[in-house]
Amino acid sequence: MAFKKLELNDSILRSLEKNGFTKPTEIQEKGIPVFLENKNLFGKSSTGTGKTASFALPILHKIDVTDKKVQAVVMAPTRELALQILDQFKKFSSMMTNVQIAPLIGGARMGDQIAKLKNCQIVVGTPGRINDHINRKTLRLDNVKIIILDEADEMLKLGFKSDIDAVFNGVENKVQIGLYSATISPKVLAIANKYMGEYEFIEVQNQMDVNNNINNTYVITKGYKKEDVMVKLIEKHNMQRFIIFTNTRANTTKISRVLDQAGIKNEVINGDKKQSQRTRVMRDFKTSRFRALIATDVVARGIHVDGIDYVINFEMPVDDEYFVHRIGRTGRNNETGSTITFINSINAVRHLNHVIKEFNLEIDEELIDDIGLEKSKDMDRPEIHDKYRPRTSYADRRDSGRGNSRGGSRGGSRDGQRSDSRGGSRSGSRDGSRSNSWGDKKPSSRSNSWSDRGASRDGAQSESRINSIDDSRSNSWGDSKPSSRSNSWGDKKPSSRDGARSDSRSNSWGDKKPSSRDGARSESRSNSWGDKKPSSRSNSWSDSKPKRSSNRDGFDGGSKPGKNFRNDK
């Protein structure tokens, strides 16, 4: 289908043609008609699927350019993502006249934003700063007709619920709502149920399933100094434009010093940077003024730069979803790209195994015996080395039939067969009814993860500080001791040498309370989302939803959406 068949106005079509957009993506093809019909839309879509255009194009089509009042408000979880959305709006409206778009993000001068709010039709920003302007009465919502929540799951994790509520409470008229989320959690459903009324539901395929342009490898750095391995691999692969992701701000600074000593030009971008500094760094990175960008996950979603040849994961991210966002920074727009993930602990192996299985990730080991570094003697023993080698793929998962219709029932039985949220069902060794979609994990089971902690109102996420560069991730489920983790995701029972493990433990890794024998476990690890009591939440995300109004069924835990919840396949 061509864009012209979506009945967008001519100036938008000319803008699309000018910027090389010829064919809509799946979510654009399904979502744009919904918006043009004045219906609310709930889109389950991850980054890289073209969801920005799916709401930006109909907004530009529907606004009255002669009306100089704000008609549409777009909210995003971070400054970087908000600025990326702003750039897309500018591209899509490049052949339109009299369209004004105001960015409202933290870190920018309030006076400049107030000036831009005059005579603008569209506002794009973070919920905190948007709410600041509402309270100052510099942003009026009396003429708003459309509200967009982009990456609603992330906004809720970052603590923006009260700001989102304030925006909706400030709207006087009935508005059209678009909600986009990579995951469907009870908190996201609560927002949808509270404000959207009837809505169309569209689920599109995860980019992780279809992007075959990325060559993923891992390196076992146990026995080496990771910083030395990093520099050697940069030289070996002649990396010219690449990103190094790490979990903490402290690590970004230390890695930067190492690269400086190696003569590799680099810049750091993290939550400590002012917005003006972030903007400058990203501009310089796009124009190749330096080779290496060192970043934390707080900015991972907002990095949209073509031509990145490598992504290095200095350690596994705390959150599975951020692994997808990290590696998705390369291999964009049908380009080829490569990723290297450092593994130096058993916890990291477990974490990577889970990611491999959950996302059908193909990954190979890159041996580093030939890069000129001396390895510790212990790592020369094959049985020790094998402990740090993750599974490279889960072919049985693909063979079991991963449905692509994405319109199947949700929930399912808990006796060894779990429902495939994308259509159909399949057997697995796991007894728990975890949804097959990585986006459908219960937020309650991760409510105390680092990404759930309160962030600054401008979306700058708080990262934990660590004084040494290593794989210690105290708030990650990957840090759990063997006794607290099930064998379910590894699909193997613990061997006899794992004396600390008991075969009588629960097969569901999320449903076990810490036992008294875990004496070594510190209470400071209470933030691990694997330590939640099962009694506090329902075992199925679909069962833990907030009650909907009496005339709708919602997700009923296993059959079909309620009558007001239309699922477009």
Coordinates of C-alpha atoms in Angstrom, one line a residue, residues 24-375:
P24 CA 3.7 2.7 5.3
T25 CA 4.7 0.2 7.9
E26 CA 2.2 -2.2 9.5
I27 CA 1.2 0.0 12.3
Q28 CA 1.0 3.0 10.0
E29 CA -1.2 1.2 7.6
K30 CA -3.5 0.0 10.4
G31 CA -3.3 3.0 12.8
I32 CA -3.7 6.0 10.5
P33 CA -7.2 5.1 9.3
V34 CA -8.3 4.6 12.9
F35 CA -7.1 8.2 13.7
L36 CA -8.7 9.6 10.6
E37 CA -12.0 8.0 11.7
N38 CA -11.7 9.9 15.1
K39 CA -11.4 6.7 17.1
N40 CA -9.1 6.1 20.1
L41 CA -6.2 3.8 19.4
F42 CA -4.3 1.4 21.7
G43 CA -1.1 0.3 19.9
K44 CA 1.1 -2.4 21.2
S45 CA 4.3 -1.6 19.3
S46 CA 8.0 -1.5 20.1
T47 CA 10.5 1.0 18.9
G48 CA 11.5 0.9 15.3
T49 CA 8.1 0.0 13.9
G50 CA 7.2 3.4 12.6
K51 CA 4.7 4.2 15.3
T52 CA 5.7 7.9 15.4
A53 CA 4.4 8.4 11.9
S54 CA 1.2 6.5 12.7
F55 CA 0.1 9.3 15.0
A56 CA 2.1 12.3 13.6
L57 CA 0.7 12.0 10.1
P58 CA -3.0 12.0 11.1
I59 CA -2.4 14.8 13.6
L60 CA -0.9 16.9 10.9
H61 CA -3.8 16.0 8.6
K62 CA -6.4 16.9 11.2
I63 CA -5.1 20.2 12.7
D64 CA -6.5 23.5 11.6
V65 CA -3.4 25.5 10.6
T66 CA -5.3 28.7 10.7
D67 CA -6.1 28.2 14.4
K68 CA -3.1 29.3 16.5
K69 CA -4.1 27.4 19.7
V70 CA -2.7 24.1 20.9
Q71 CA -4.7 21.3 19.3
A72 CA -2.6 18.2 20.0
V73 CA -0.4 17.2 22.9
V74 CA 2.2 14.4 22.5
M75 CA 3.8 13.0 25.7
A76 CA 7.0 10.9 25.7
P77 CA 9.0 9.5 28.7
T78 CA 12.4 11.2 28.0
R79 CA 13.8 14.4 26.5
E80 CA 15.6 12.5 23.8
L81 CA 12.5 10.7 22.6
A82 CA 10.5 13.9 22.7
L83 CA 13.1 15.6 20.5
Q84 CA 13.1 12.6 18.1
I85 CA 9.4 12.9 17.8
L86 CA 9.7 16.6 17.2
D87 CA 12.2 15.9 14.4
Q88 CA 9.7 13.5 12.8
F89 CA 6.9 16.0 12.9
K90 CA 9.2 18.6 11.2
K91 CA 10.0 16.1 8.4
F92 CA 6.4 15.2 7.9
S93 CA 5.3 18.8 7.8
S94 CA 8.2 20.1 5.7
M95 CA 5.9 20.9 2.8
M96 CA 3.1 22.3 4.9
T97 CA 2.7 26.0 5.8
N98 CA 1.9 27.7 9.1
V99 CA 2.5 24.6 11.3
Q100 CA 4.1 25.4 14.6
I101 CA 5.4 22.7 17.0
A102 CA 6.6 23.5 20.5
P103 CA 9.0 21.1 22.4
L104 CA 8.4 21.2 26.2
I105 CA 11.2 19.3 27.9
G106 CA 13.2 19.7 31.0
G107 CA 16.6 21.2 30.9
A108 CA 15.6 23.9 28.4
R109 CA 14.9 27.5 29.2
M110 CA 11.3 28.1 30.3
G111 CA 11.2 31.5 28.7
D112 CA 12.1 30.0 25.3
Q113 CA 9.4 27.4 25.6
I114 CA 6.8 30.0 26.6
A115 CA 7.7 32.0 23.5
K116 CA 7.3 28.9 21.3
L117 CA 3.9 28.1 22.8
K118 CA 2.5 31.2 21.3
N119 CA 0.8 30.5 18.0
C120 CA 1.6 26.7 18.0
Q121 CA -0.8 23.9 17.2
I122 CA 1.2 20.9 18.5
V123 CA 3.1 20.3 21.7
V124 CA 5.6 17.5 22.1
G125 CA 7.3 17.0 25.5
T126 CA 7.7 15.1 28.7
P127 CA 4.7 14.9 31.1
G128 CA 6.5 16.7 33.9
R129 CA 7.4 19.8 31.9
I130 CA 4.0 19.8 30.2
N131 CA 2.4 19.8 33.6
D132 CA 4.7 22.6 34.7
H133 CA 3.4 24.8 31.9
I134 CA -0.2 23.9 32.7
N135 CA 0.3 25.0 36.3
R136 CA 1.9 28.2 35.1
K137 CA -1.0 28.7 32.8
T138 CA 1.4 29.1 29.9
L139 CA -0.2 26.1 28.3
R140 CA -4.0 26.0 27.9
L141 CA -5.8 22.8 27.0
D142 CA -9.2 24.2 26.2
N143 CA -8.7 23.7 22.5
V144 CA -6.9 20.4 22.6
K145 CA -8.5 17.6 20.5
I146 CA -5.8 14.9 20.5
I147 CA -3.6 13.5 23.2
I148 CA -0.8 10.9 22.5
L149 CA 0.9 8.8 25.1
D150 CA 4.0 7.4 23.4
E151 CA 5.8 4.6 25.3
A152 CA 3.2 4.7 28.1
D153 CA 4.8 1.8 29.9
E154 CA 8.1 3.8 30.2
M155 CA 6.3 6.9 31.4
L156 CA 4.6 5.0 34.2
K157 CA 7.9 3.3 35.2
L158 CA 9.5 6.7 35.4
G159 CA 6.8 7.9 37.8
F160 CA 4.9 10.2 35.5
K161 CA 1.4 8.9 36.4
S162 CA 0.4 11.9 38.4
D163 CA 1.5 14.2 35.6
I164 CA -0.4 12.2 33.0
D165 CA -3.5 12.4 35.2
A166 CA -3.0 16.2 35.6
V167 CA -2.9 16.6 31.8
F168 CA -6.1 14.7 31.3
N169 CA -7.8 16.5 34.2
G170 CA -6.9 19.8 32.6
V171 CA -8.7 18.9 29.3
E172 CA -12.2 20.4 29.2
N173 CA -13.5 18.8 26.0
K174 CA -13.7 15.2 24.8
V175 CA -10.4 14.3 23.1
Q176 CA -9.1 11.6 20.8
I177 CA -6.5 9.5 22.5
G178 CA -3.6 7.4 21.1
L179 CA -1.7 5.2 23.5
Y180 CA 1.4 3.3 22.5
S181 CA 3.2 0.8 24.6
A182 CA 5.8 -1.9 24.0
T183 CA 4.3 -3.8 27.0
I184 CA 0.7 -4.3 28.2
S185 CA 0.8 -4.1 32.0
P186 CA -2.0 -3.5 34.6
K187 CA -0.8 0.0 35.0
V188 CA -1.0 0.7 31.3
L189 CA -4.4 -0.9 31.1
A190 CA -5.5 1.3 34.0
I191 CA -4.7 4.4 32.1
A192 CA -6.5 3.1 29.0
N193 CA -9.5 2.1 30.9
K194 CA -9.7 5.4 32.8
Y195 CA -9.4 7.8 30.0
M196 CA -9.9 6.1 26.6
G197 CA -13.4 4.6 26.8
E198 CA -13.8 2.5 23.6
Y199 CA -10.7 2.1 21.6
E200 CA -9.3 0.1 18.7
F201 CA -6.4 -2.3 19.6
I202 CA -3.6 -2.9 17.2
E203 CA -0.6 -5.2 17.8
V204 CA 2.3 -5.2 15.5
Q205 CA 5.3 -7.6 15.2
N206 CA 8.2 -6.9 17.4
Q207 CA 11.2 -5.6 15.4
M208 CA 13.4 -8.0 17.3
D209 CA 11.7 -10.9 15.4
V210 CA 12.3 -9.6 11.9
N211 CA 15.6 -7.6 12.0
N212 CA 18.1 -10.0 10.5
N213 CA 20.6 -7.3 9.7
I214 CA 22.4 -7.4 13.1
N215 CA 25.2 -9.8 13.8
N216 CA 25.1 -10.5 17.5
T217 CA 28.1 -11.9 19.4
Y218 CA 29.2 -12.3 23.0
V219 CA 32.7 -12.3 24.5
I220 CA 33.6 -14.1 27.7
T221 CA 35.7 -11.5 29.5
K222 CA 36.1 -13.5 32.7
G223 CA 39.8 -13.7 33.5
Y224 CA 40.6 -10.5 31.6
K225 CA 40.3 -6.8 32.4
K226 CA 37.1 -5.7 30.5
E227 CA 38.5 -2.3 29.6
D228 CA 41.5 -3.9 27.9
V229 CA 39.2 -6.3 26.0
M230 CA 37.1 -3.4 24.9
V231 CA 40.0 -1.4 23.4
K232 CA 41.4 -4.5 21.7
L233 CA 38.1 -5.3 20.0
I234 CA 37.6 -1.7 18.9
E235 CA 41.0 -1.9 17.2
K236 CA 40.4 -5.5 15.8
H237 CA 37.1 -4.6 14.2
N238 CA 38.2 -1.1 13.2
M239 CA 35.1 0.4 14.7
Q240 CA 34.4 3.9 13.3
R241 CA 31.0 4.9 14.7
F242 CA 29.9 2.9 17.7
I243 CA 28.0 3.1 21.0
I244 CA 29.1 1.6 24.3
F245 CA 26.2 1.0 26.7
T246 CA 26.7 0.7 30.5
N247 CA 24.4 0.7 33.4
T248 CA 25.8 3.5 35.5
R249 CA 26.9 7.1 35.1
A250 CA 30.1 6.3 37.0
N251 CA 31.0 3.7 34.4
T252 CA 30.5 6.1 31.5
T253 CA 33.1 8.4 33.0
K254 CA 35.6 5.5 33.6
I255 CA 35.1 4.1 30.1
S256 CA 35.6 7.5 28.6
R257 CA 39.0 7.8 30.4
V258 CA 40.1 4.5 29.1
L259 CA 39.2 5.5 25.5
D260 CA 41.0 8.8 26.0
Q261 CA 44.1 7.0 27.0
A262 CA 43.8 4.8 23.9
G263 CA 43.4 7.8 21.6
I264 CA 39.8 7.1 20.7
K265 CA 37.7 10.2 20.5
N266 CA 34.5 9.8 22.5
E267 CA 31.7 11.6 24.3
V268 CA 29.5 10.7 27.2
I269 CA 25.7 11.1 27.4
N270 CA 23.8 10.2 30.6
G271 CA 21.3 11.6 33.1
D272 CA 23.9 14.1 34.5
K273 CA 24.2 16.0 31.3
K274 CA 22.2 19.1 30.7
Q275 CA 19.9 19.2 27.8
S276 CA 22.1 21.6 25.9
Q277 CA 25.0 19.2 26.4
R278 CA 23.0 16.2 25.2
T279 CA 21.9 18.0 22.1
R280 CA 25.4 19.0 21.2
V281 CA 26.8 15.5 21.8
M282 CA 24.1 14.0 19.6
R283 CA 24.7 16.6 16.8
D284 CA 28.4 15.9 16.9
F285 CA 27.9 12.1 16.8
K286 CA 25.7 12.4 13.8
T287 CA 28.3 14.4 12.0
S288 CA 31.1 11.9 13.0
R289 CA 33.1 14.4 15.1
F290 CA 34.0 11.6 17.4
R291 CA 33.9 7.8 17.1
A292 CA 32.5 6.4 20.4
L293 CA 29.3 7.4 22.2
I294 CA 29.2 6.1 25.8
A295 CA 25.6 6.0 27.1
T296 CA 23.4 4.7 29.8
D297 CA 20.0 3.1 29.2
V298 CA 18.1 6.3 30.1
V299 CA 19.0 7.7 26.7
A300 CA 19.0 4.4 24.7
R301 CA 15.5 4.9 23.2
G302 CA 16.3 8.4 22.1
I303 CA 19.4 7.6 20.0
H304 CA 18.4 7.5 16.4
V305 CA 21.6 7.8 14.3
D306 CA 22.1 6.0 11.0
G307 CA 25.4 4.4 10.2
I308 CA 26.3 3.0 13.6
D309 CA 28.4 -0.1 12.8
Y310 CA 28.8 -1.5 16.4
V311 CA 27.0 -1.6 19.7
I312 CA 29.0 -2.8 22.7
N313 CA 27.2 -3.9 25.8
F314 CA 29.8 -3.4 28.5
E315 CA 27.5 -5.4 30.8
M316 CA 24.0 -6.8 30.5
P317 CA 21.3 -4.2 31.1
V318 CA 19.2 -4.4 34.2
D319 CA 16.0 -4.7 32.1
D320 CA 15.5 -7.2 29.3
E321 CA 13.7 -4.6 27.2
Y322 CA 16.7 -2.4 27.2
F323 CA 18.8 -5.1 25.6
V324 CA 16.4 -4.8 22.6
H325 CA 16.7 -1.1 22.6
R326 CA 20.5 -1.2 22.8
I327 CA 21.1 -3.5 19.9
G328 CA 18.4 -1.7 17.9
R329 CA 20.7 1.3 17.6
T330 CA 22.6 -0.5 14.8
G331 CA 21.2 -2.2 11.7
R332 CA 18.7 0.6 11.1
N333 CA 17.1 1.3 7.8
N334 CA 18.2 -2.0 6.2
E335 CA 21.8 -1.3 7.1
T336 CA 24.0 -4.1 8.6
G337 CA 25.3 -3.8 12.1
S338 CA 27.0 -5.8 14.8
T339 CA 26.8 -6.1 18.6
I340 CA 29.2 -7.4 21.2
T341 CA 28.0 -8.3 24.7
F342 CA 30.6 -8.7 27.5
I343 CA 30.0 -11.7 29.8
N344 CA 32.1 -12.1 33.0
S345 CA 29.7 -13.6 35.5
I346 CA 27.4 -16.6 35.9
N347 CA 24.6 -14.1 36.5
A348 CA 25.3 -12.4 33.2
V349 CA 25.1 -15.9 31.5
R350 CA 21.7 -16.5 33.0
H351 CA 20.5 -13.1 32.0
L352 CA 21.7 -13.5 28.4
N353 CA 20.2 -17.0 28.2
H354 CA 16.8 -15.5 29.2
V355 CA 17.1 -12.8 26.5
I356 CA 18.1 -15.4 23.9
K357 CA 15.1 -17.5 24.6
E358 CA 12.6 -14.7 25.1
F359 CA 13.5 -12.8 21.9
N360 CA 14.6 -15.7 19.6
L361 CA 18.0 -14.1 19.5
E362 CA 20.7 -15.6 17.4
I363 CA 24.1 -15.0 19.0
D364 CA 27.6 -16.4 18.5
E365 CA 30.7 -16.4 20.7
E366 CA 33.7 -14.4 19.6
L367 CA 36.9 -15.9 20.9
I368 CA 39.5 -13.4 22.1
D369 CA 42.5 -15.7 22.6
D370 CA 44.3 -14.0 19.7
I371 CA 43.9 -10.3 20.8
G372 CA 47.1 -10.2 22.7
L373 CA 45.8 -10.2 26.3
E374 CA 46.9 -12.5 29.1
K375 CA 44.2 -14.6 30.6

